[in-house]
CSV table of C-alpha atoms in Angstrom, one decimal:
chain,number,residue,atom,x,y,z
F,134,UNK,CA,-57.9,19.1,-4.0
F,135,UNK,CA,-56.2,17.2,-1.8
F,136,UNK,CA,-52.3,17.7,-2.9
F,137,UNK,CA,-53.2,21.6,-3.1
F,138,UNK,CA,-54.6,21.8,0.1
F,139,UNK,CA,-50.7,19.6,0.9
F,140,UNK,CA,-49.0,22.2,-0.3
F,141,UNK,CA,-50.5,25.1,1.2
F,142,UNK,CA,-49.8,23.7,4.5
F,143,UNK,CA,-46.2,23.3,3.5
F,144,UNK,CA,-45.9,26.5,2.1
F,145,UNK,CA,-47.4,28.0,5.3
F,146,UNK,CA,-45.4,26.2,7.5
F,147,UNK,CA,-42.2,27.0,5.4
F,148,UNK,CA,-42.7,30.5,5.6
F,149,UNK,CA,-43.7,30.4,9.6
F,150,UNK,CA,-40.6,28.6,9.9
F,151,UNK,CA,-38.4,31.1,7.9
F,152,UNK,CA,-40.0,34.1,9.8
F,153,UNK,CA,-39.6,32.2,13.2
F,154,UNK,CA,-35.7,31.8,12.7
F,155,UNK,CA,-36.1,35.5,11.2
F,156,UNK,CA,-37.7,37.1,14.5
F,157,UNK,CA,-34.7,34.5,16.4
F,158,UNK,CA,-32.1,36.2,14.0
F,159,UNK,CA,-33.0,39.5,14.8
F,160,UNK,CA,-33.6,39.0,18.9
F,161,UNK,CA,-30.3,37.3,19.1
F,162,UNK,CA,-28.2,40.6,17.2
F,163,UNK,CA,-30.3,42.8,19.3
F,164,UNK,CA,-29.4,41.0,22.4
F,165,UNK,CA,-25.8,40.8,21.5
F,166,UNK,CA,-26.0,44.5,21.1
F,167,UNK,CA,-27.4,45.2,24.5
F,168,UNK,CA,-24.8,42.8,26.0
F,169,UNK,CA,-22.1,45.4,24.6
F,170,UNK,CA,-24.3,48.4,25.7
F,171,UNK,CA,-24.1,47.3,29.1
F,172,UNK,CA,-20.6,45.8,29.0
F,173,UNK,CA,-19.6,49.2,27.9
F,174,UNK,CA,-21.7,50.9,31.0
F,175,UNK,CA,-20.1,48.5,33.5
F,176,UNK,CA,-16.9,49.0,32.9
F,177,UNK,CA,-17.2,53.0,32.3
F,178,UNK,CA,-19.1,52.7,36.0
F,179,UNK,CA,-16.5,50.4,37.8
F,180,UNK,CA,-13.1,52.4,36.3
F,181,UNK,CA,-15.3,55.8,37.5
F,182,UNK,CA,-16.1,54.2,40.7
F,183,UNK,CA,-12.0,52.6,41.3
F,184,UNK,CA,-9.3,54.4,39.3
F,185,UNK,CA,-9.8,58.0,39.9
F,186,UNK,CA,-9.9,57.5,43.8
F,187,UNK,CA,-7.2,55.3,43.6
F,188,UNK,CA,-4.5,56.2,41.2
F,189,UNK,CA,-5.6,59.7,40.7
F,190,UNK,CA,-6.8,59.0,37.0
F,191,UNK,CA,-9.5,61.1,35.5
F,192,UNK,CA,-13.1,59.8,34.7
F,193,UNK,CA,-14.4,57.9,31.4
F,194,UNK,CA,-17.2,58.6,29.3
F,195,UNK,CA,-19.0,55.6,28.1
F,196,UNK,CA,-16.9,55.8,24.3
F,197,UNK,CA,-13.9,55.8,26.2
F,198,UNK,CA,-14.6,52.9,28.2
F,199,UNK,CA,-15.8,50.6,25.4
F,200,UNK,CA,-12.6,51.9,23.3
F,201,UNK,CA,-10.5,51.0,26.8
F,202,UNK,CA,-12.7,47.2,26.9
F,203,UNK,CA,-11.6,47.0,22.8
F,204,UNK,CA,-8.1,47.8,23.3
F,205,UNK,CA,-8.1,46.0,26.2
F,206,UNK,CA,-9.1,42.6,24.1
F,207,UNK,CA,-6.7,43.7,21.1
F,208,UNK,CA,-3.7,43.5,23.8
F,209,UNK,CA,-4.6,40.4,26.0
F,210,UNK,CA,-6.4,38.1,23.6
F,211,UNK,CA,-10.4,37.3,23.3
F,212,UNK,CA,-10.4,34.3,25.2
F,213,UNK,CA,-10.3,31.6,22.6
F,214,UNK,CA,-11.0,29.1,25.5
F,215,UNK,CA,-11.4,25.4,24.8
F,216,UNK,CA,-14.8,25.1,21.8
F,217,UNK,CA,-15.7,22.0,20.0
F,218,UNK,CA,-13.5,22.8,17.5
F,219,UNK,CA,-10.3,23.3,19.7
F,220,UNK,CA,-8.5,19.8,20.5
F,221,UNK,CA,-6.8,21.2,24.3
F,222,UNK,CA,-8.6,18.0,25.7
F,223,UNK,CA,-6.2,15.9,23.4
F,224,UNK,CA,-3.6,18.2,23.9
F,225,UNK,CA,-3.8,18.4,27.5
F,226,UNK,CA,-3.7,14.1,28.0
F,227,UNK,CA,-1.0,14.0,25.1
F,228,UNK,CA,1.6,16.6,27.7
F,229,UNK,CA,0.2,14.6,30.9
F,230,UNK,CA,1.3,11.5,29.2
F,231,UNK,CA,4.9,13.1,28.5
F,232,UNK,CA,4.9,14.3,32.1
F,233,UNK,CA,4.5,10.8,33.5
F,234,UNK,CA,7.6,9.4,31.6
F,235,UNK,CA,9.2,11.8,33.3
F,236,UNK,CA,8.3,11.4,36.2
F,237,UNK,CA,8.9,7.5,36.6
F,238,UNK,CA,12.5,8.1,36.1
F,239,UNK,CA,12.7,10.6,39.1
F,240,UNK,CA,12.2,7.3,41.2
F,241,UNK,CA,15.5,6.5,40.6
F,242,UNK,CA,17.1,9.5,41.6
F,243,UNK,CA,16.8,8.3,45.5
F,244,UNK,CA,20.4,6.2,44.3
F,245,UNK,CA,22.2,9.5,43.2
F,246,UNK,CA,23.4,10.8,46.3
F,247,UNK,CA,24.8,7.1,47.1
F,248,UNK,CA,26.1,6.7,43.3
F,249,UNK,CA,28.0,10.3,44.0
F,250,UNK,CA,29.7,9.4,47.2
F,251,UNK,CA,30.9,6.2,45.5
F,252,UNK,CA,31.6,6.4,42.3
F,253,UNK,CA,30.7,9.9,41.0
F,254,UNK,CA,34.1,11.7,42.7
F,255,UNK,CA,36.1,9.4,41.5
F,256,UNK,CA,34.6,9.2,38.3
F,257,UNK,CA,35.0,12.8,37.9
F,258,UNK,CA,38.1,13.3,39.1
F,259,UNK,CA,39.7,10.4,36.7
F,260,UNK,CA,37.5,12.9,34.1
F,261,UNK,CA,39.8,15.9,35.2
F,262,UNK,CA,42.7,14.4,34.6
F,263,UNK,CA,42.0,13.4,30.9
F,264,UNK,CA,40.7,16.7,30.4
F,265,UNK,CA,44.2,17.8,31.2
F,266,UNK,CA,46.4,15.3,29.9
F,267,UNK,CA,44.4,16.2,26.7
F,268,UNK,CA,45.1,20.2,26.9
F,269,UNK,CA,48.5,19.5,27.1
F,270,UNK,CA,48.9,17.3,24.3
């Protein structure tokens, strides 16, 4: 009586569970679909409201505007900012740490301008004249 009773309650709260996540399913895809019905509106209502009075362009219907919003995400990209499965924090440390080499050799770049006056002309110019003596060869 006891293991019946058991597995009533688990088959009861198996099936509140499936029909909880069901109704959670369902208000999710609806919301989702309101968020592109509005989306839609908003940008229908802010390119009626800017781009006729300001480049002379002629109104949108609301079809227009979400085809304007899809193309729109087609040409520029959808985001694809950094997720849990993107690695742009590893990335982003990785090209920092490259940077910094970089940047501790700069601090010897405060000699090149005493180098150059004396021994870069010189250098150079004893360069030139191998360079010639070479062409002429």
């Amino acid at each position: 009586m006891k293991q019946k009773q058991n597995i009533e309650n688990h088959v009861k709260n198996t099936v509140t569970n499936y029909v909880s996540k069901g109704v959670k399913i369902v208000f999710f895809i609806l919301f989702g679909i309101a968020i592109a019905f509005l989306v839609g509106y908003i940008v229908m209502r802010l390119w009626n409201w800017l781009m006729p009075e300001l480049f002379g362009l002629t109104a949108l219907n609301y079809w227009q505007a979400v085809g304007l919003l899809i193309l729109a995400k087609i040409i520029f990209g959808f985001g694809g900012g950094s997720g849990p499965g993107k690695k742009t924090h590893a990335r982003k440390t990785s090209r920092f740490k490259k940077c910094n080499t970089l940047r501790s050799d700069f601090s010897e770049w405060k000699h090149y301008d005493e180098f150059w006056s004396q021994e870069g002309e010189k250098a150079f110019q004893d360069y030139l004249r191998r360079k010639q003596t070479e062409n002429k060869a």
